[in-house]
Short mmCIF file of C-alpha atoms and ligand atoms in Angstrom, two decimals:
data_model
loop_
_atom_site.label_atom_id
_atom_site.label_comp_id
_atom_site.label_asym_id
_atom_site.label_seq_id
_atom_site.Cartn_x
_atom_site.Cartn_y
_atom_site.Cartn_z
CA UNK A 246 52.05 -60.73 15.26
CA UNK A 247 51.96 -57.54 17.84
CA UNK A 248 49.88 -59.20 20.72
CA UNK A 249 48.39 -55.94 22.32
CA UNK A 250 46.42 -55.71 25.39
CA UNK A 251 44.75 -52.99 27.83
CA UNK A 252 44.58 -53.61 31.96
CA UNK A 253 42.11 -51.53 33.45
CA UNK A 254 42.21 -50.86 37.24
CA UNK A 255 43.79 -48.67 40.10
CA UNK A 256 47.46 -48.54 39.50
CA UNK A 257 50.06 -47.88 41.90
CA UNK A 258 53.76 -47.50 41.15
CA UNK A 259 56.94 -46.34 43.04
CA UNK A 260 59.49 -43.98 41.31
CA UNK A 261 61.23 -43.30 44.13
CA UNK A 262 62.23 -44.85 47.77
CA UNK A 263 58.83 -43.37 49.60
CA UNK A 264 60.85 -42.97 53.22
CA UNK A 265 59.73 -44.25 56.48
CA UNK A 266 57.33 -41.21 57.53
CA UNK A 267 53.74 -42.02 57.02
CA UNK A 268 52.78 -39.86 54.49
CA UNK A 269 55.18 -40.79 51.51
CA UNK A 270 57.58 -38.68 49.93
CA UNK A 271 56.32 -36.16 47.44
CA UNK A 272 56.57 -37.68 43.86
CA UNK A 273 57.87 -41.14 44.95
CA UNK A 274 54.79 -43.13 43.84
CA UNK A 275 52.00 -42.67 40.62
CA UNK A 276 48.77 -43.73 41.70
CA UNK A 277 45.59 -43.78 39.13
CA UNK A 278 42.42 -44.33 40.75
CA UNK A 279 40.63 -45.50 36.96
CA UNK A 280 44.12 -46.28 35.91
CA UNK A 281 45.24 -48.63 32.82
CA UNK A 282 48.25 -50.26 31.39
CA UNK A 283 48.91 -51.03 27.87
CA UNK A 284 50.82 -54.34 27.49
CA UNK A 285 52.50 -55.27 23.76
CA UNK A 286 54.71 -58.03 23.12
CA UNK A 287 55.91 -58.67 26.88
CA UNK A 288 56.40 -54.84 27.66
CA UNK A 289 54.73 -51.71 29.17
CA UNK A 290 53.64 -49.68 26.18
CA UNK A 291 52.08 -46.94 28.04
CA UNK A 292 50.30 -46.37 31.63
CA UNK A 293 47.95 -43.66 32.42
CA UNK A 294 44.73 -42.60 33.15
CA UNK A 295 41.93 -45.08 31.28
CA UNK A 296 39.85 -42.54 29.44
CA UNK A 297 43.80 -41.02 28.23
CA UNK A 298 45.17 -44.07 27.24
CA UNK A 299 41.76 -45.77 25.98
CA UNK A 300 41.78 -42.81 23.05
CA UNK A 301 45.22 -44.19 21.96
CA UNK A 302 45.53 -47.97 21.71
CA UNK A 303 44.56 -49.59 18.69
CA UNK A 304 40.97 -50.36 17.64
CA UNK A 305 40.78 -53.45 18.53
CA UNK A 306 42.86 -54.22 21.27
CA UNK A 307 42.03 -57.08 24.46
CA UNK A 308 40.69 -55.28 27.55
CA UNK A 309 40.81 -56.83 30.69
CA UNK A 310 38.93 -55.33 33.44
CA UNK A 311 40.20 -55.18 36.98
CA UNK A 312 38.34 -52.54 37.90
CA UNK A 313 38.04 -53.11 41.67
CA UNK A 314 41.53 -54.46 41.66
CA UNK A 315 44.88 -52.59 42.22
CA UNK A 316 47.60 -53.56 39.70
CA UNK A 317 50.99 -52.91 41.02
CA UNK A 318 54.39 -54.57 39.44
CA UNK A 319 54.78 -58.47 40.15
CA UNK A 320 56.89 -58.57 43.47
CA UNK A 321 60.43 -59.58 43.85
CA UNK A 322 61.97 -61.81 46.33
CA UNK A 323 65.54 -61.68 46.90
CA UNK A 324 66.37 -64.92 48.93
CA UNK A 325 64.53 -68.02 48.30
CA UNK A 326 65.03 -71.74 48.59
CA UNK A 327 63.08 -73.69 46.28
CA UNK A 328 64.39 -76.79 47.50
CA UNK A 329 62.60 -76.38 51.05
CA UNK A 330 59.59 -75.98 49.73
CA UNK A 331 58.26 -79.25 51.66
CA UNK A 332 59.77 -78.23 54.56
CA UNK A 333 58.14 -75.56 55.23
CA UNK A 334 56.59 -75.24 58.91
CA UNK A 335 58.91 -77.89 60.16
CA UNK A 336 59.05 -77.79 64.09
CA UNK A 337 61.19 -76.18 66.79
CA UNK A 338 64.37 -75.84 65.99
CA UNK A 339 67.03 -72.85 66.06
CA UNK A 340 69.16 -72.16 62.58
CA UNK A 341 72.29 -75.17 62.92
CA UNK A 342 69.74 -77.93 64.06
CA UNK A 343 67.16 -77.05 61.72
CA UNK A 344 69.82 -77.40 58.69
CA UNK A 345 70.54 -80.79 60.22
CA UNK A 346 67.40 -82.20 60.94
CA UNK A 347 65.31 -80.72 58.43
CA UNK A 348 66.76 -79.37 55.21
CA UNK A 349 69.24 -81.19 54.39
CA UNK A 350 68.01 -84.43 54.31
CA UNK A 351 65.33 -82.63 52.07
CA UNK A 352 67.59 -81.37 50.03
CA UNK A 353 69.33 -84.92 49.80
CA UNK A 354 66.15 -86.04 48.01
CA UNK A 355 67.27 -83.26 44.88
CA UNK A 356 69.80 -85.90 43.67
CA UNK A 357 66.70 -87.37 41.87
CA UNK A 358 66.18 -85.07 38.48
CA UNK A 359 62.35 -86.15 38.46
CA UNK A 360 62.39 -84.89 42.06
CA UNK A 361 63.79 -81.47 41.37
CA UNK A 362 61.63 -81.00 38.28
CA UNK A 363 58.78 -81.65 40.15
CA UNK A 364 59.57 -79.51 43.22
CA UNK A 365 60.44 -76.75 40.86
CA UNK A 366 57.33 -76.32 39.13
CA UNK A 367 55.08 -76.30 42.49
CA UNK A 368 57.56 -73.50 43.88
CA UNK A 369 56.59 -71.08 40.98
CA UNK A 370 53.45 -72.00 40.65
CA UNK A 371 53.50 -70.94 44.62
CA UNK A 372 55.41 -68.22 43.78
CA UNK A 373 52.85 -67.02 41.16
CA UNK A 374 50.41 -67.69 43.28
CA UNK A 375 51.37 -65.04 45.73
CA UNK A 376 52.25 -61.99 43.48
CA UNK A 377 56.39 -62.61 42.90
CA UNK A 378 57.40 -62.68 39.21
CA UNK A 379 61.13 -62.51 40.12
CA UNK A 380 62.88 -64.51 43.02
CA UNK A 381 67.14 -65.23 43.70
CA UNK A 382 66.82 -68.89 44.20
CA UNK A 383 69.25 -71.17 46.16
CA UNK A 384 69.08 -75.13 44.69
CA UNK A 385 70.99 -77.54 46.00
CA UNK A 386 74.44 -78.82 45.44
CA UNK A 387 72.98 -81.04 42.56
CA UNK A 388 73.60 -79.02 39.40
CA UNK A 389 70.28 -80.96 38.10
CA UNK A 390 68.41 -79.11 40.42
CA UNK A 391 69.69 -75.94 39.26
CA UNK A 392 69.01 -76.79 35.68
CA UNK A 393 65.21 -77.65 36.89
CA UNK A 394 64.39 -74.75 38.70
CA UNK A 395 65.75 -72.30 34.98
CA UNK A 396 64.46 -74.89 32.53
CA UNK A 397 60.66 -74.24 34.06
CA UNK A 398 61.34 -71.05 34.65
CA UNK A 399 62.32 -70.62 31.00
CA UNK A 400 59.44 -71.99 29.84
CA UNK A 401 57.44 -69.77 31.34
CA UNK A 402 59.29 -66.57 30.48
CA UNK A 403 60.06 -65.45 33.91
CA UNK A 404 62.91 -63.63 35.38
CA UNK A 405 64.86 -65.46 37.74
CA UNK A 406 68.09 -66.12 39.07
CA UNK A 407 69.54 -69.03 40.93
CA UNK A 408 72.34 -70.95 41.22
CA UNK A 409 73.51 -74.07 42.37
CA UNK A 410 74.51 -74.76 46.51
CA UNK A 411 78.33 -74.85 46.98
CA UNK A 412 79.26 -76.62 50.08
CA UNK A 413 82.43 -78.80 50.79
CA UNK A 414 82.34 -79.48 54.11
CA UNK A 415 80.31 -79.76 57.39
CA UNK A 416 77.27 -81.84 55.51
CA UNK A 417 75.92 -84.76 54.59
CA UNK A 418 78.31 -86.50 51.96
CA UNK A 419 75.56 -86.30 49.70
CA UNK A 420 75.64 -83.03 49.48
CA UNK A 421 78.88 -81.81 49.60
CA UNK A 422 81.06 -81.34 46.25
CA UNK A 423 84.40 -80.30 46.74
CA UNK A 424 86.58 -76.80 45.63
CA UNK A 425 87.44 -77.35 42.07
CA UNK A 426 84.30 -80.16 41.35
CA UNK A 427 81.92 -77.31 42.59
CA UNK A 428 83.53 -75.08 40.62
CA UNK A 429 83.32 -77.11 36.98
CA UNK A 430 79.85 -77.73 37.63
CA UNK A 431 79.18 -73.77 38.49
CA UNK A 432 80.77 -72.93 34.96
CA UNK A 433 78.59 -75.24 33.08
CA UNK A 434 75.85 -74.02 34.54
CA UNK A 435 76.83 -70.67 33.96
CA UNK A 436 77.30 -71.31 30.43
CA UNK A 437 74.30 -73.09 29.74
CA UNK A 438 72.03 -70.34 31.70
CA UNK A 439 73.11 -66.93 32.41
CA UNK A 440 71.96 -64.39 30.28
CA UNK A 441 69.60 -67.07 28.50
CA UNK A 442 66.26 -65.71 28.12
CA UNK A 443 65.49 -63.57 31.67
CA UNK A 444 68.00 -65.99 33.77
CA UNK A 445 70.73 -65.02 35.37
CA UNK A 446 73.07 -67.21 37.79
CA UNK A 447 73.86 -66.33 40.84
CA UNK A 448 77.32 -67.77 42.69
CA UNK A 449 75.91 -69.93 45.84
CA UNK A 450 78.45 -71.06 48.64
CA UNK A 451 75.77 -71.42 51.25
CA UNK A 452 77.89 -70.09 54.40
CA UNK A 453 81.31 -69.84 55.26
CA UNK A 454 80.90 -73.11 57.88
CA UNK A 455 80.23 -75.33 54.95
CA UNK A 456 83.00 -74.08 52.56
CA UNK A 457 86.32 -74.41 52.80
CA UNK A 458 88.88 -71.49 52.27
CA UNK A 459 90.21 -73.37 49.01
CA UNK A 460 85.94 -72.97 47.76
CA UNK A 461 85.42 -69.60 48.81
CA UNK A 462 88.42 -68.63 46.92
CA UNK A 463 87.45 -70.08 43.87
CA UNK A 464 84.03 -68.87 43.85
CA UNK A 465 86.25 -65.21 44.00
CA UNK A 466 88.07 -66.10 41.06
CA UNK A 467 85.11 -67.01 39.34
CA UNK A 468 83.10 -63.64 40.05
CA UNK A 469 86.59 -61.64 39.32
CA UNK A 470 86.39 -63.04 35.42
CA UNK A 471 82.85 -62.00 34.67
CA UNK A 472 81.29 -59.34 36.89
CA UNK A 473 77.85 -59.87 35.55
CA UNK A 474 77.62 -62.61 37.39
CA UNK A 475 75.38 -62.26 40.89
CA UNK A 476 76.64 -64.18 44.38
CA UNK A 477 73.79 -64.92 47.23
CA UNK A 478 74.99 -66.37 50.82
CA UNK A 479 73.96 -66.29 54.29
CA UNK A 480 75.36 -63.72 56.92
CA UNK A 481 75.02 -63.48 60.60
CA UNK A 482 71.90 -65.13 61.07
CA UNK A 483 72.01 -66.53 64.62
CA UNK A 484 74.32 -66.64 67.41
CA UNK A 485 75.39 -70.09 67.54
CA UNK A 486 76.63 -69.75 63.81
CA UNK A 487 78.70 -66.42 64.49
CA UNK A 488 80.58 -68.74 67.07
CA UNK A 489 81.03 -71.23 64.83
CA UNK A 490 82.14 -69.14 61.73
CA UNK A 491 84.77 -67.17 64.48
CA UNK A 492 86.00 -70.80 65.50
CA UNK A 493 86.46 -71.75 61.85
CA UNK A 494 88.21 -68.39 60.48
CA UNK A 495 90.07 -67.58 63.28
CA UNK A 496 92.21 -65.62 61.24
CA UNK A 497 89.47 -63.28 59.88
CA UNK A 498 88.58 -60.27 62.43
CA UNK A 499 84.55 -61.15 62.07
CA UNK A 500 81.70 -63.01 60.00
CA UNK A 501 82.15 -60.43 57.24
CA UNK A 502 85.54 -60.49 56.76
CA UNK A 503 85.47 -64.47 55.75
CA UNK A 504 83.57 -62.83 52.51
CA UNK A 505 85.76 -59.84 52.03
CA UNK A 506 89.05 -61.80 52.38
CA UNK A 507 88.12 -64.19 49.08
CA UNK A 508 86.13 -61.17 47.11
CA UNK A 509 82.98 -62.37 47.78
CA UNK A 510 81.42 -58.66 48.90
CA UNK A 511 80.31 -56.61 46.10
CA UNK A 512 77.13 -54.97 44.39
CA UNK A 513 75.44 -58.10 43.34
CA UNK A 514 76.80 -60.15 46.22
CA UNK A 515 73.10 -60.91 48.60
CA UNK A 516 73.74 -61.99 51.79
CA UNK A 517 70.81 -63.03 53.82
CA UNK A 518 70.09 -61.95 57.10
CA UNK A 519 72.77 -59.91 58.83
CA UNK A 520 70.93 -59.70 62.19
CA UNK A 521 74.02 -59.20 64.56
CA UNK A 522 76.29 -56.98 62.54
CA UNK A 523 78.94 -54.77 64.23
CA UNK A 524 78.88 -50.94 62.94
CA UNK A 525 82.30 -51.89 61.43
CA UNK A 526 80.67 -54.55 59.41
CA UNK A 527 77.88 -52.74 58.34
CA UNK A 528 80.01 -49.34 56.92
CA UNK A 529 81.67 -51.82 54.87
CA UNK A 530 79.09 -53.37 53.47
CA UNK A 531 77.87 -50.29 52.51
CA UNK A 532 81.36 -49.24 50.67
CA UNK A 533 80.77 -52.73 49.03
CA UNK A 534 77.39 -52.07 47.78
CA UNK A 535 76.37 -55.75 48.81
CA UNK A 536 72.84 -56.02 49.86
CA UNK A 537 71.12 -57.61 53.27
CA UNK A 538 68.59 -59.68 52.32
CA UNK A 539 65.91 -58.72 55.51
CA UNK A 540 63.55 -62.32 55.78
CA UNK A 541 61.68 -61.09 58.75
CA UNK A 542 59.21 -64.26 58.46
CA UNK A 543 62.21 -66.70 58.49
CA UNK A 544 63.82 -65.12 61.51
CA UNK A 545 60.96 -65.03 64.07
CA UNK A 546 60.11 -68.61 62.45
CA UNK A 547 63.74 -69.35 63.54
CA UNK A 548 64.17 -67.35 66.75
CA UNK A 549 67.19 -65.87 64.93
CA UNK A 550 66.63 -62.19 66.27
CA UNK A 551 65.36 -58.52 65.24
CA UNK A 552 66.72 -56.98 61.88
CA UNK A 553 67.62 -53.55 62.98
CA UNK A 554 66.77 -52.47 59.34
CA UNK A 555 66.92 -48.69 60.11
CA UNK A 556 70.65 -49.08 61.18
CA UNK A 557 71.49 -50.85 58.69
CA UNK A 558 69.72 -48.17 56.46
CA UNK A 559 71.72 -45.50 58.26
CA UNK A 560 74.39 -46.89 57.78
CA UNK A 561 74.09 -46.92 54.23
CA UNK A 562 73.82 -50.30 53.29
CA UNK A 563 71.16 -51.26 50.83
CA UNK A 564 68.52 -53.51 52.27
CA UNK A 565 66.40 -56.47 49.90
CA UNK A 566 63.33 -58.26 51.24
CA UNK A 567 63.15 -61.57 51.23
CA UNK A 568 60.58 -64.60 51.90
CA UNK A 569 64.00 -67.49 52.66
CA UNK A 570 61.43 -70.26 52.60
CA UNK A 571 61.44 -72.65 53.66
CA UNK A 572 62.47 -71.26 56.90
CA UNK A 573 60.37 -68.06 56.37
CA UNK A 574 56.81 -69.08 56.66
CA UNK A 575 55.23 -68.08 53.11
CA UNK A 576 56.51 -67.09 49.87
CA UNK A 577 53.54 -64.34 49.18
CA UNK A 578 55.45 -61.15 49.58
CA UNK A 579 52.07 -59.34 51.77
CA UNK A 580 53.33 -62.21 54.31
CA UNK A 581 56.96 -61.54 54.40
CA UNK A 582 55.74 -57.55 54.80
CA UNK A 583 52.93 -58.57 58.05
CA UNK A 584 56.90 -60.27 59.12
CA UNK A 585 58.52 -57.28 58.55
CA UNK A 586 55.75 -54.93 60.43
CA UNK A 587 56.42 -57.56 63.70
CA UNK A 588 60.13 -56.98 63.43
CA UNK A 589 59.82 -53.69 63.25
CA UNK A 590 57.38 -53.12 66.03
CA UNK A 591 59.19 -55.06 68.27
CA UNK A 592 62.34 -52.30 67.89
CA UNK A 593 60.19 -49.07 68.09
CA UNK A 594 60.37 -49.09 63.72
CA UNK A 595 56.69 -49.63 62.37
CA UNK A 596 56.95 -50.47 58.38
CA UNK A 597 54.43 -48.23 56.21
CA UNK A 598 52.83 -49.52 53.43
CA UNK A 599 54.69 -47.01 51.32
CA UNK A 600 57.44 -48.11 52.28
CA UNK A 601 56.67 -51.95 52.33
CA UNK A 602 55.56 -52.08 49.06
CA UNK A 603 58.38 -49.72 47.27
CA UNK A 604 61.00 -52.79 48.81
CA UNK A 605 58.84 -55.80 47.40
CA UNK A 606 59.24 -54.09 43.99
CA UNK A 607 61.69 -51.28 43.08
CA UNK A 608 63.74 -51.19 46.30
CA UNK A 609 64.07 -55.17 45.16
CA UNK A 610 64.60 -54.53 41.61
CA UNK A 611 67.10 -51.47 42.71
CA UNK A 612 69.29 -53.81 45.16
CA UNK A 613 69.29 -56.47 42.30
CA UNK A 614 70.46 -54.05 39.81
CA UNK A 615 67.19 -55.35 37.92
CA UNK A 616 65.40 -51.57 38.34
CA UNK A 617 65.94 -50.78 34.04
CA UNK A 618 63.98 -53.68 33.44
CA UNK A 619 61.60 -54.69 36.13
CA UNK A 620 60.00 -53.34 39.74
CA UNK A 621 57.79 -50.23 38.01
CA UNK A 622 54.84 -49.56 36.33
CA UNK A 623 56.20 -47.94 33.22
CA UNK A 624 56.44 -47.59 29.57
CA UNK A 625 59.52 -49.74 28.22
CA UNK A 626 59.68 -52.12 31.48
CA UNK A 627 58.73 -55.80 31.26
CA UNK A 628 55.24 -56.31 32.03
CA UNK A 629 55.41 -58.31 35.19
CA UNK A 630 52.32 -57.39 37.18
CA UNK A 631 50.03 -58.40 39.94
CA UNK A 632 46.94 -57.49 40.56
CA UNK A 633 45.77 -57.34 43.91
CA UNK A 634 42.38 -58.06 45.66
CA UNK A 635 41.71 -55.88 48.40
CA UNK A 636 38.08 -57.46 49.38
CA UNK A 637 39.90 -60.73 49.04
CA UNK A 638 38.17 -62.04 52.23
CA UNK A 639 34.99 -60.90 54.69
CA UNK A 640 37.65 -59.34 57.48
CA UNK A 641 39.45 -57.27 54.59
CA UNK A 642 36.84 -56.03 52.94
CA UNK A 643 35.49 -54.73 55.66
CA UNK A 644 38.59 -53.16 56.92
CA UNK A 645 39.44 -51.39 53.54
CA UNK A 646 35.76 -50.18 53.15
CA UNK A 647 35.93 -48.26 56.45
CA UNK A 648 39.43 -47.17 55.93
CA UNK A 649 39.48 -43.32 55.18
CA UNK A 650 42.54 -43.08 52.90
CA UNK A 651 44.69 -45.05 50.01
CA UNK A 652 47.56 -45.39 52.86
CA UNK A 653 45.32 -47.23 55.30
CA UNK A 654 43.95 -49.24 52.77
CA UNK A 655 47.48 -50.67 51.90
CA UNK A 656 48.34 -51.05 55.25
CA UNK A 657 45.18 -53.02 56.01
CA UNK A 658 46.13 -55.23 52.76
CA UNK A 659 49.73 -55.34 54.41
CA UNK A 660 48.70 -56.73 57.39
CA UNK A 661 45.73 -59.43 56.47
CA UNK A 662 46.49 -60.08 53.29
CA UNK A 663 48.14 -63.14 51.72
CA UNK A 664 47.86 -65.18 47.99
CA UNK A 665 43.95 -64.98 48.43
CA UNK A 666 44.52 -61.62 47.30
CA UNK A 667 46.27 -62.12 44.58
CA UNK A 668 43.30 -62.47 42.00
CA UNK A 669 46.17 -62.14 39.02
CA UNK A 670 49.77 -62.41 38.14
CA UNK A 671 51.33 -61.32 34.54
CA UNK A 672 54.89 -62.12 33.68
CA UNK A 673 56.39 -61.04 30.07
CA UNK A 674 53.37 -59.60 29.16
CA UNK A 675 50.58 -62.81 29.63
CA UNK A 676 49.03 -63.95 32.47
CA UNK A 677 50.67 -66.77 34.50
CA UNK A 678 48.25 -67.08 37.56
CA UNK A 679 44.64 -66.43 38.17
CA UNK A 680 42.87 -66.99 41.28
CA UNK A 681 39.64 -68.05 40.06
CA UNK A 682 40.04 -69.07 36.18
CA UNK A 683 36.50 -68.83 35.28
CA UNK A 684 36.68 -64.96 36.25
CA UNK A 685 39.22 -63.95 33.33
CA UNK A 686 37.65 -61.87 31.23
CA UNK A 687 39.50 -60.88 28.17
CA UNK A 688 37.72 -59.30 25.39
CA UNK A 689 37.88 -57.03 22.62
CA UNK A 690 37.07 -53.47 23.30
CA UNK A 691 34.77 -51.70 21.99
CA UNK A 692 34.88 -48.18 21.03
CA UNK A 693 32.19 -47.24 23.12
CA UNK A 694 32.91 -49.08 25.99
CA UNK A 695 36.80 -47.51 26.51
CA UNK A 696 35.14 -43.95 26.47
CA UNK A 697 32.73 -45.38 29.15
N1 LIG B 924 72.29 -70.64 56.58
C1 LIG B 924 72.88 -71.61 55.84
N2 LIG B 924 71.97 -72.30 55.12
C2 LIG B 924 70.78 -71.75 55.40
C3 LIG B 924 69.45 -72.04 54.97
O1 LIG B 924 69.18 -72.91 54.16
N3 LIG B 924 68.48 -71.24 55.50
C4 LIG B 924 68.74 -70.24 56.38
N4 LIG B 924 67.73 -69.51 56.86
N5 LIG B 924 69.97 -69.98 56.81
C5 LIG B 924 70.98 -70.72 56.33
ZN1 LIG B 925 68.35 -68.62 53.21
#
């Protein structure tokens, strides 16, 4: 049976990349002030003005009413780690000691299945929480807690991709696998997830110092034989591991070229951070089409340094955003953008709104290669939505009540706001999250009332 229902509310949707100036570029975004978006069977049917759209739909379709609210696409995070989820705010130290004293005994707890399935479904239920429908997940080594983090995700029909931690050296022996066990245990996964439902699997070898050559040269040969397979890593992050990796790899002219030199650098390959690229490094990432992964929160959490993301714009390469909890410090995309504001204020490169939002949806979905089916507003596209609260608390209403334009509203919802203003999140067409359950109003609409 067609399940058919009508959103009401101000909607806002990029087409385009909206450019750094503050006033965005001309047809880049849609915005409807009494806006509405028809949702059948876990698509878009149609977006447009209410009083257009309301003359169309069927008779006796479900409206919901956000008027008040602005209903954007669900956000997308591009580096996340579902397994640090408890660790979280965990205390001063820099990148190498925080693996060791922090996350990887966490992680060491993932050999336990109950463990994983547990973790997993708090993380999306955080996730939900704060606006992101889609997320790139890292698990651990444990190919159980890959298979918890899809199986819930599965189940609730969202689109995700993850894959599972490949690391043979330079850990905790119970967390390293070795070159050719990693490998088996990739494949299976592969098999039993990618392409299943809205999963996908991404390739995982966590950074070149805990692979060895003989790994990273596998995981090549894997991502040769099917290139619809995605590959998410770490890249110069902090200063301490560029030593290290140039120690390790002597033999390979910088951090980059460990990737390059096993095939590992490509349009779905993610690599998160790259804080302290050369130029070199960064023109060929941009030949590549690889994407930097930008987790502002995570590296002032970390001390890591300043993403110079308008160089690395320059320069060509395309840029994700990312939350990379649990070092970041929340997985509500408004928080990783107040992180990415900070960064860039620091370097003389304040963050609009515009621009802010377009990469937390379809400058995510575009560096994904996920922009045909998610990251917009619009007819045909997988209904993943969020609908945001922009009186959410005392301070923020106030601010957005005095503001004098749409842009300054944003930015005010930028800059305070967090998962209190998420009042609602929609994946595949039904709603996953509300903020406060006794406000969802569903009902069937009247004739008169959809002309009102
Ligand atoms: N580099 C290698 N592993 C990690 C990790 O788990 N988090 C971050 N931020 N950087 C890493
Ligand atoms: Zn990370």
């Amino acid at each position: 049976m067609t399940h058919s229902r009508l959103l009401r509310g101000a909607v806002l949707t990029f087409n385009a990349d909206p450019g750094e100036a503050p006033t965005p570029e001309a047809d880049s975004l849609h915005y409807w002030e009494d806006g509405a978006v028809w949702v059948e069977d876990g698509r878009i049917r149609a977006v447009d003005d209410f009083a257009a759209l309301a003359a169309h739909v069927p008779e006796k379709i479900e409206l919901v009413d956000y008027r008040g609210k602005l209903i954007m696409p669900g956000f997308i995070d591009s580096h996340v780690h579902y397994s640090q989820l408890d660790i979280i705010a965990s205390f001063g130290r820099e990148l190498l000691d925080w693996l060791n004293d922090y996350t990887f005994p966490a992680e060491c707890r993932f050999a336990e299945r109950a463990h994983a399935a547990d973790v997993a479904e708090r993380f999306l239920d955080e996730m939900l929480r704060g606006g992101t429908t889609t997320a790139q997940v890292f698990c651990t080594s444990h190919p159980g807690s890959v298979d918890s983090i899809f199986s819930a995700a599965g189940k609730r029909r969202l689109r995700l991709l993850a894959g599972k931690v490949l690391m043979d050296r330079h850990a905790p022996e119970a967390l390293t696998d070795t070159a050719t066990g990693g490998i088996r245990d990739s494949e299976r996964l592969i098999a039993d997830w990618h392409g299943k439902d809205r999963l996908a699997y991404s390739l995982t070898p966590r950074f070149a110092p805990t692979s060895s050559r003989e790994q990273l040269d596998a995981v090549g040969g894997v991502l040769r034989n099917d290139q619809s397979l995605y590959l998410q890593s770490h890249l110069s992050e902090n200063r301490g591991e560029l030593a290290w990796v140039a120690e390790l790899f002597p033999e390979c002219r910088d951090y980059l070229a460990v990737y390059e030199r096993y095939g590992l650098v490509g349009p779905h390959s993610t690599y998160a951070h790259g804080i302290h690229l050369s130029e070199d490094e960064r023109a060929r990432l941009a030949d590549a089409g690889a994407n930097i992964a930008f987790s502002p929160t995570s590296n002032l959490f970390l001390g890591s340094g300043l993403f110079d993301r308008l160089a690395t714009r320059d320069a060509g390469v395309v840029t994700s955003l990312a939350s990379d909890v649990g070092a970041g410090t929340g997985v509500c995309g408004l928080t990783t953008l107040q992180g990415a504001y900070q960064v860039g204020a620091l370097l003389g490169q304040p963050l609009t709104a515009w621009q802010g939002l377009y990469r937390l949806t379809l400058g995510n979905a575009r560096a994904l290669h996920l922009d045909h089916c998610i990251g917009r507003v619009q007819a045909g596209h997988e209904a993943d939505l969020v609908v945001l609260d922009m009186a959410a608390t005392p301070l923020l209403a106030r601010r957005t009540q005095v503001a004098e334009s749409l842009g300054e509203r944003l930015f005010a919802l930028m800059m305070l706001g967090d998962d209190r203003c998420v009042y609602a999140t929609w994946a595949d067409g039904d709603l996953v999250h509300q903020r406060d359950a006794r406000d969802h109003r569903g009902a069937p609409m009247e004739r008169a009332a959809a002309h009102s």
